[in-house]
Structures are given as C-alpha cells and as structure tokens.
Tab-separated table of C-alpha atoms in Angstrom:
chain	number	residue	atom	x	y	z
Y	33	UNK	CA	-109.400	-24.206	122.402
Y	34	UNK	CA	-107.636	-22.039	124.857
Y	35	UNK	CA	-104.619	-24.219	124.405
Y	36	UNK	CA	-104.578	-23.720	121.014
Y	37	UNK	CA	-104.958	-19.329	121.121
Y	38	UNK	CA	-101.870	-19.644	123.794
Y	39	UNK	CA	-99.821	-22.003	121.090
Y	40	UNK	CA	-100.896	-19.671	118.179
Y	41	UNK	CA	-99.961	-16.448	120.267
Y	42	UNK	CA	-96.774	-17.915	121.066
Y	43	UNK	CA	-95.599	-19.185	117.746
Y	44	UNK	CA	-96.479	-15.739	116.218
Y	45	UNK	CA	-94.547	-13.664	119.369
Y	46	UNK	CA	-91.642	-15.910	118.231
Y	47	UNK	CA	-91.733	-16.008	114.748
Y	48	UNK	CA	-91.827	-11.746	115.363
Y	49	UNK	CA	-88.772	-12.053	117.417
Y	50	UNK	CA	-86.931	-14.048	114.756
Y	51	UNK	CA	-87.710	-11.007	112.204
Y	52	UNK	CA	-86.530	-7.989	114.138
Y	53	UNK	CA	-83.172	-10.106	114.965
Y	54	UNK	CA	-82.989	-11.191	111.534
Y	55	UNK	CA	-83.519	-7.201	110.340
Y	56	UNK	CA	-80.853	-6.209	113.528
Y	57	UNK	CA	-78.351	-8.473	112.534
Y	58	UNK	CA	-78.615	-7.247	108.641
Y	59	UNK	CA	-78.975	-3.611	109.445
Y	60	UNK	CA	-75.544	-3.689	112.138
Y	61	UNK	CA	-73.544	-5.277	109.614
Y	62	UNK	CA	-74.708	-3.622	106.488
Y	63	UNK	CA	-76.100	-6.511	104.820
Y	64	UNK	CA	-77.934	-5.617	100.829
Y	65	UNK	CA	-80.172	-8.112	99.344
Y	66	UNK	CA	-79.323	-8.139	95.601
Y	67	UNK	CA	-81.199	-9.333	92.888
Y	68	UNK	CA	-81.805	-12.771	91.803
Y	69	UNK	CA	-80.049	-11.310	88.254
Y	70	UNK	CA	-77.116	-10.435	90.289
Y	71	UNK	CA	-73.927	-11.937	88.910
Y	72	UNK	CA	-71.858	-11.263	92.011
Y	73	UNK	CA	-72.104	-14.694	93.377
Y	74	UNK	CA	-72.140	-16.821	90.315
Y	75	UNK	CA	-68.805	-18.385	89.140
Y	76	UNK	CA	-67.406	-18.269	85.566
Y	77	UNK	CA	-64.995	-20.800	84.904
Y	78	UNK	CA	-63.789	-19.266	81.747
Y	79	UNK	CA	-63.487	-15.783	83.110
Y	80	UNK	CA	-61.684	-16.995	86.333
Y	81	UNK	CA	-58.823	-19.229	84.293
Y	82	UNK	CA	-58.642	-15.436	82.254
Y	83	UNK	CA	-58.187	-13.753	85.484
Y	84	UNK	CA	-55.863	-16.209	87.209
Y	85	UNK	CA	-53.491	-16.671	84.306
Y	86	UNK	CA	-53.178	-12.735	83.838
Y	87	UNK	CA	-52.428	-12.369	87.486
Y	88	UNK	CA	-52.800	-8.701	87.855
Y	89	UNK	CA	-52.188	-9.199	91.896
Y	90	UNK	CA	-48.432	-9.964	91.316
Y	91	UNK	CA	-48.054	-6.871	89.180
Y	92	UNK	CA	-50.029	-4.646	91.740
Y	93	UNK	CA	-49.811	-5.548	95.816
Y	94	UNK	CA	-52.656	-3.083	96.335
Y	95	UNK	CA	-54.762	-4.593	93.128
Y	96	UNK	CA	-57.253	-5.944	96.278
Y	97	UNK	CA	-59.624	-3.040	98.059
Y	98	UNK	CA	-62.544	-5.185	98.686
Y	99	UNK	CA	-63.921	-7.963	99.996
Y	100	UNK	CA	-67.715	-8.727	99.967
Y	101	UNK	CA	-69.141	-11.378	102.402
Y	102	UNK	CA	-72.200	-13.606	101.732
Y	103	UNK	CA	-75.010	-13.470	104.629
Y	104	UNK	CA	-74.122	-17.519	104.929
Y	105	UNK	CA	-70.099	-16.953	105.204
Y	106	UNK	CA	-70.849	-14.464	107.635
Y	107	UNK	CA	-72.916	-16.170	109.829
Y	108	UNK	CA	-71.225	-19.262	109.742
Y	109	UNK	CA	-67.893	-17.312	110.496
Y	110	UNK	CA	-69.659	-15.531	113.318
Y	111	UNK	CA	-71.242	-18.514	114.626
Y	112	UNK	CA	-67.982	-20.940	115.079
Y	113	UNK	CA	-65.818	-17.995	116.146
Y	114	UNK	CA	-68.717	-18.063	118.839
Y	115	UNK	CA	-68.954	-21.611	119.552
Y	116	UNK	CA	-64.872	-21.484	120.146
Y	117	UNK	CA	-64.984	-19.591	123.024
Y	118	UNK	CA	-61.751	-17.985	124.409
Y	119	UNK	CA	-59.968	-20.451	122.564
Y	120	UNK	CA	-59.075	-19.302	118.672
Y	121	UNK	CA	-60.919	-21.164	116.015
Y	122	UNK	CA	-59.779	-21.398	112.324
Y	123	UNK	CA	-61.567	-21.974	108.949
Y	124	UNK	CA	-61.259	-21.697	105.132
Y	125	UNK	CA	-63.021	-19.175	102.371
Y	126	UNK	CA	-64.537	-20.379	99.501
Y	127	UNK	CA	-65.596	-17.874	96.838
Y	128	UNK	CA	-63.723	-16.081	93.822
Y	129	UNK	CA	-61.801	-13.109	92.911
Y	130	UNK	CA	-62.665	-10.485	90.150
Y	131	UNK	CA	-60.773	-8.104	87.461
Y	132	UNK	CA	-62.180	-4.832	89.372
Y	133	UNK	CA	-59.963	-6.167	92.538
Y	134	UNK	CA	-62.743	-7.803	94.976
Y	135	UNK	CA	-62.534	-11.508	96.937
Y	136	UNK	CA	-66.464	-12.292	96.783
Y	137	UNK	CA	-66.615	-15.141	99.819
Y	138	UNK	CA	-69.618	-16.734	98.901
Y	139	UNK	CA	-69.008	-19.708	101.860
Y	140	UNK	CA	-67.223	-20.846	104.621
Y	141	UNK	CA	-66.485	-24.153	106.491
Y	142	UNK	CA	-64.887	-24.694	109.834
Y	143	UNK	CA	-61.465	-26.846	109.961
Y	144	UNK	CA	-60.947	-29.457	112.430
Y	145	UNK	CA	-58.039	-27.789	114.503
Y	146	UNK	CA	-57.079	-27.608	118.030
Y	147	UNK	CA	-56.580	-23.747	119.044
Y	148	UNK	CA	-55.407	-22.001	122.328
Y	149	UNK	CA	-56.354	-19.140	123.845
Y	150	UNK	CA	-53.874	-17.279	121.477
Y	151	UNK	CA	-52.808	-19.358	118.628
Y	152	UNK	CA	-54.086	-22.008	116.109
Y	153	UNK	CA	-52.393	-24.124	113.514
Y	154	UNK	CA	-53.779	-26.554	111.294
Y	155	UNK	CA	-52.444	-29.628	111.331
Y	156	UNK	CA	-52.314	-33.135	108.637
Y	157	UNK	CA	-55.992	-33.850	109.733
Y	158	UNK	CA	-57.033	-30.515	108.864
Y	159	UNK	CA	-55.167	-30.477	105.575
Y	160	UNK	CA	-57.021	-33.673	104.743
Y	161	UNK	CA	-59.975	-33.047	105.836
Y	162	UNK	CA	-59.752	-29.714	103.352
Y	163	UNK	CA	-58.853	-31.666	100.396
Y	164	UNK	CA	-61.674	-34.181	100.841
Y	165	UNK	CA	-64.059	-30.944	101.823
Y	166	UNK	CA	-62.994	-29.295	98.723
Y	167	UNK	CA	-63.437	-32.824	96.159
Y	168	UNK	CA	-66.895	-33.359	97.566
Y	169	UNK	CA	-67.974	-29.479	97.165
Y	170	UNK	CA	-67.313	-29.994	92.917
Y	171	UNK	CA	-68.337	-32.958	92.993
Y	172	UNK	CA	-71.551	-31.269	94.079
Y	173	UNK	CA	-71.554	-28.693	91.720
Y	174	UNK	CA	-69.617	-25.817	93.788
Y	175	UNK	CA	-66.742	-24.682	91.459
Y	176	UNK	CA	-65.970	-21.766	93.862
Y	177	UNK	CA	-62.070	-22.328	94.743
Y	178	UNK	CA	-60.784	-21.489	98.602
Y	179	UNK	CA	-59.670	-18.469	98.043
Y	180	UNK	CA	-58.501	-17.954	102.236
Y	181	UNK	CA	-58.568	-18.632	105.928
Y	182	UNK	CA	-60.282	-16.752	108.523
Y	183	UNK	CA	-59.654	-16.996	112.409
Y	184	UNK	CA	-60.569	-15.328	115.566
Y	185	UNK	CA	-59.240	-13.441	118.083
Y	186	UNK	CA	-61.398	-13.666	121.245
Y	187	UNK	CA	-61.365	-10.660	122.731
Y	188	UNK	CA	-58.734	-8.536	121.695
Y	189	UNK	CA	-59.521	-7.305	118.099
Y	190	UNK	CA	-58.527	-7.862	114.429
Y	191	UNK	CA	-55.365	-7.733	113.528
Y	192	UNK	CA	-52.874	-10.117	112.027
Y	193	UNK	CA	-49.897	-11.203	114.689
Y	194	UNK	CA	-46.624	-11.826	113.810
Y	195	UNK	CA	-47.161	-15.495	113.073
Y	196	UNK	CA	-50.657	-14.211	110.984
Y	197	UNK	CA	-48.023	-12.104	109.122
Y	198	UNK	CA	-45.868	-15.517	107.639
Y	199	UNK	CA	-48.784	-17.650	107.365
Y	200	UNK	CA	-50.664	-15.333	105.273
Y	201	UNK	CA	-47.630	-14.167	103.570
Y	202	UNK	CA	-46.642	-17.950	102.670
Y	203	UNK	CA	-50.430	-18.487	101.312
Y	204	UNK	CA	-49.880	-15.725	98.731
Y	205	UNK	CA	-46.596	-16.643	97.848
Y	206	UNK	CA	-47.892	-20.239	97.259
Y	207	UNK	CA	-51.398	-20.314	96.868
Y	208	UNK	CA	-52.596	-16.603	95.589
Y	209	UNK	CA	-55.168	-15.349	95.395
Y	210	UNK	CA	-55.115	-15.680	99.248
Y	211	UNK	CA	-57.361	-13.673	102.231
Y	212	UNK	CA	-57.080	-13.608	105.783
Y	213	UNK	CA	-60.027	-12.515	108.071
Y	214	UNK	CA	-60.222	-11.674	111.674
Y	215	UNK	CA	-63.186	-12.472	113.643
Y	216	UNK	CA	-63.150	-11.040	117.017
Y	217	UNK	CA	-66.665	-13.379	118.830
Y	218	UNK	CA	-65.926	-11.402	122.588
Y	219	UNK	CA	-66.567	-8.471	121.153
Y	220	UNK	CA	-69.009	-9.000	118.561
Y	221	UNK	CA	-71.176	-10.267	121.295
Y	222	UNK	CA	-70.622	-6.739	123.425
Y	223	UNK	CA	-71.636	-4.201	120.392
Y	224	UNK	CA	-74.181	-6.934	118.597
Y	225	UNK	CA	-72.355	-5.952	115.237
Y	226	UNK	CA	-69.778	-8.533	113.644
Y	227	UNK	CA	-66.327	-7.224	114.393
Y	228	UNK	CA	-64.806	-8.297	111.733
Y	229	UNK	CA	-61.020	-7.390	109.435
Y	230	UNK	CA	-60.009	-8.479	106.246
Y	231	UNK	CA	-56.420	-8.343	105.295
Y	232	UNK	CA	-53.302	-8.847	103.085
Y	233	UNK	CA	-49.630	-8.891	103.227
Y	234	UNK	CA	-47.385	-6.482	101.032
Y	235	UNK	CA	-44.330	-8.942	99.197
Y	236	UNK	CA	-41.102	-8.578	100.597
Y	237	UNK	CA	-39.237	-5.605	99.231
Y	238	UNK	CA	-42.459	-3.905	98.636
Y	239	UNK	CA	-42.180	-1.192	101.725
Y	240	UNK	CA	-38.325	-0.291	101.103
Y	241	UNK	CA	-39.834	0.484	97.148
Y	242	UNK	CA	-41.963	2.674	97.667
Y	243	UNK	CA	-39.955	4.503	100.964
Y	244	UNK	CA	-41.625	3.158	103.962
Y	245	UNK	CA	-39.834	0.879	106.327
Y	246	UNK	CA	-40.559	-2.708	107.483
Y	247	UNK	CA	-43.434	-5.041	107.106
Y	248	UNK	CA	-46.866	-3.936	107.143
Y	249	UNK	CA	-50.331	-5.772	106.609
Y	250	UNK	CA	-53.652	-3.685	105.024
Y	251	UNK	CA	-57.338	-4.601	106.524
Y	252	UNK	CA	-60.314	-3.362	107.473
Y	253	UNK	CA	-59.976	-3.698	111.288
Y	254	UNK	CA	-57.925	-2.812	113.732
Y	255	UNK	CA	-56.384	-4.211	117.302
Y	256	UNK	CA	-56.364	-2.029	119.844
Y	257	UNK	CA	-56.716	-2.822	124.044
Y	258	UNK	CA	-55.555	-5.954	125.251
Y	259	UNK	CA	-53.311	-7.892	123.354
Y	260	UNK	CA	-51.946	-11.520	124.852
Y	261	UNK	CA	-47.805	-11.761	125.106
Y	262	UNK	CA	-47.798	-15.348	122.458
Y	263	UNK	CA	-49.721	-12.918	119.931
C-alpha cells in the first residue's frame, strides 16, 4: 500500500512538472491556442492554385510580413536543431501561403544531411528522400506543399550567410513561394525561449530600385557576437 501512495505521488509530481514546462515553453515563445473553427491551418486547394497562379510575390518583394509557426513545427524544429549539436542541421517546411501575405508552417521534417560546425548542404539522398517524404505525405491526406527550409546556427544567432543568401535566393527564383528559418539550439537552451528568424531575399535589382545599395535579406532575427570565418 505504501508502494502504491509513493508511485501515485510520483506520477502526479511528474505529470505537474510536465504542465508548468508545457505552459513555460508556450508562454516564452508566445504560443495562442485557436479554435477548433480556426481556418488558419486548413488547406484549400482551390484557393491556393488562385493564389499561386496570381503570384502577387513577384509583383511585390515585400508582399511577405509574416510567418506563423505551428506548436508541432516548432518543436520539432527546436528539437533536431538540439539533437545536432554544434554541428548545423537542415530541414524542410511544409505548410501554405495566403493572399494577406503570411507562410502558415503547419509541419516540419528533418532531412538526412551531413552538416559541419558551420555549413550544411543537402545532397542526392536528401533530395530523394524529400520527394519520397513529400509522395507519401498526399498520399496520406496532407496536401500542404513545402513551402521552405530551415537550419541552425549553433551558437552564433540567426542570420542568413552569404551562401544562405544564394541558396535561398535560388529557391525563390525556382521554387517560390520559398522561406528560410534560422534556429539558433546554443542559445535557445541559455534564455529557455526559441531563438528563432525567419527570412527572405529581395530579387536582384530590387535595392538599386528603390536607392539602397547591395544585397540585403529581411527576418525576424538577428546575428550578433560570434560569428565563424566559413559563415
């Protein structure tokens, strides 16, 4: 009988802790429950082919302010930025894009890559490995398209590096809508808040247009301290 108070005490001592880190986690990184009647999350196939053959993104380069995360694409973001370590760790976005100029990321799934300390590439494997990700999500009833990449930076913020810069800038030109998010799991673990940057390249010509000079990418993170020589 005693056996069974200790158990009981224990399991309900745990199942407390799990709460108040559940309720941290959502309060640091501003996480809202929405309604069941939400449409946010659901996926309109008819709307979407509207959307994508209008194209307002290639008449505006600033037509994207937002992004909104799910609670699952964030976690699972967080949590293989984590596993990786010091060495950088890459994955794709799945989600949608709407007429109001927000990427909703509904989901998230690592890629098979190897990564350095400061760079990671994905490779043929990787590129398979999407494709066959990607068939077996619709064929399970997930219409959501990938819709970008995320990666992280251990230790030394979110930015995009020069090599960010082309890759992202070659997704858009070829596969837009296109995000890029920054994970940084070093320092995420030191504040216990997600740091986290979503961003976007301008198209070339874009800066000289509208007076400003060179290149410059727009997220919601910045670099800052340390920052490797390969970056």
């Amino acid at each position: 009988e005693m056996t069974t108070i200790q158990t009981t005490i224990q399991t309900t001592t745990t199942t407390r802790d799990k709460i108040r880190a559940k309720v941290a986690f959502e309060l640091e990184n501003e996480i809202v429950e929405i309604s069941a009647d939400d449409q946010l999350f659901e996926y309109d196939r008819e709307a979407y082919k509207s959307l994508d053959a209008e194209k307002p993104w290639k008449k505006d380069a600033t037509f994207f302010r937002e992004v909104k995360l799910s609670a699952l694409a964030l976690i699972k973001i967080s949590t293989h930025a984590k596993r990786g370590g010091e060495l950088e760790v890459m994955g794709l976005l799945q989600g949608k894009v709407t007429k109001d100029g927000k990427f909703i990321v509904v989901d998230a799934f690592p890629l098979p890559v190897e990564g350095t300390e400061t760079r990671v590439s994905a490779q043929s494997e990787a590129n398979e490995y999407m494709i066959e990700y990607n068939d077996c999500a619709k064929r399970n009833g997930r219409e959501e398209h990938v819709v970008g990449w995320y990666h992280s930076h251990p230790g030394y913020g979110c930015w995009l590096s020069g090599i960010d810069v082309d890759t992202q800038s070659q997704n858009q030109t070829f596969t837009d809508p296109y995000l890029a998010i920054v994970v940084d799991p070093v320092r995420s673990q030191a504040s216990g808040r997600v740091e986290i940057g979503a961003f976007r390249t301008y198209p070339e010509g874009y800066a000289e247009n509208n007076n400003r000079t060179g290149r410059r990418t727009g997220g919601s993170a910045g670099g800052g301290g340390f920052v490797p020589s390969a970056k």
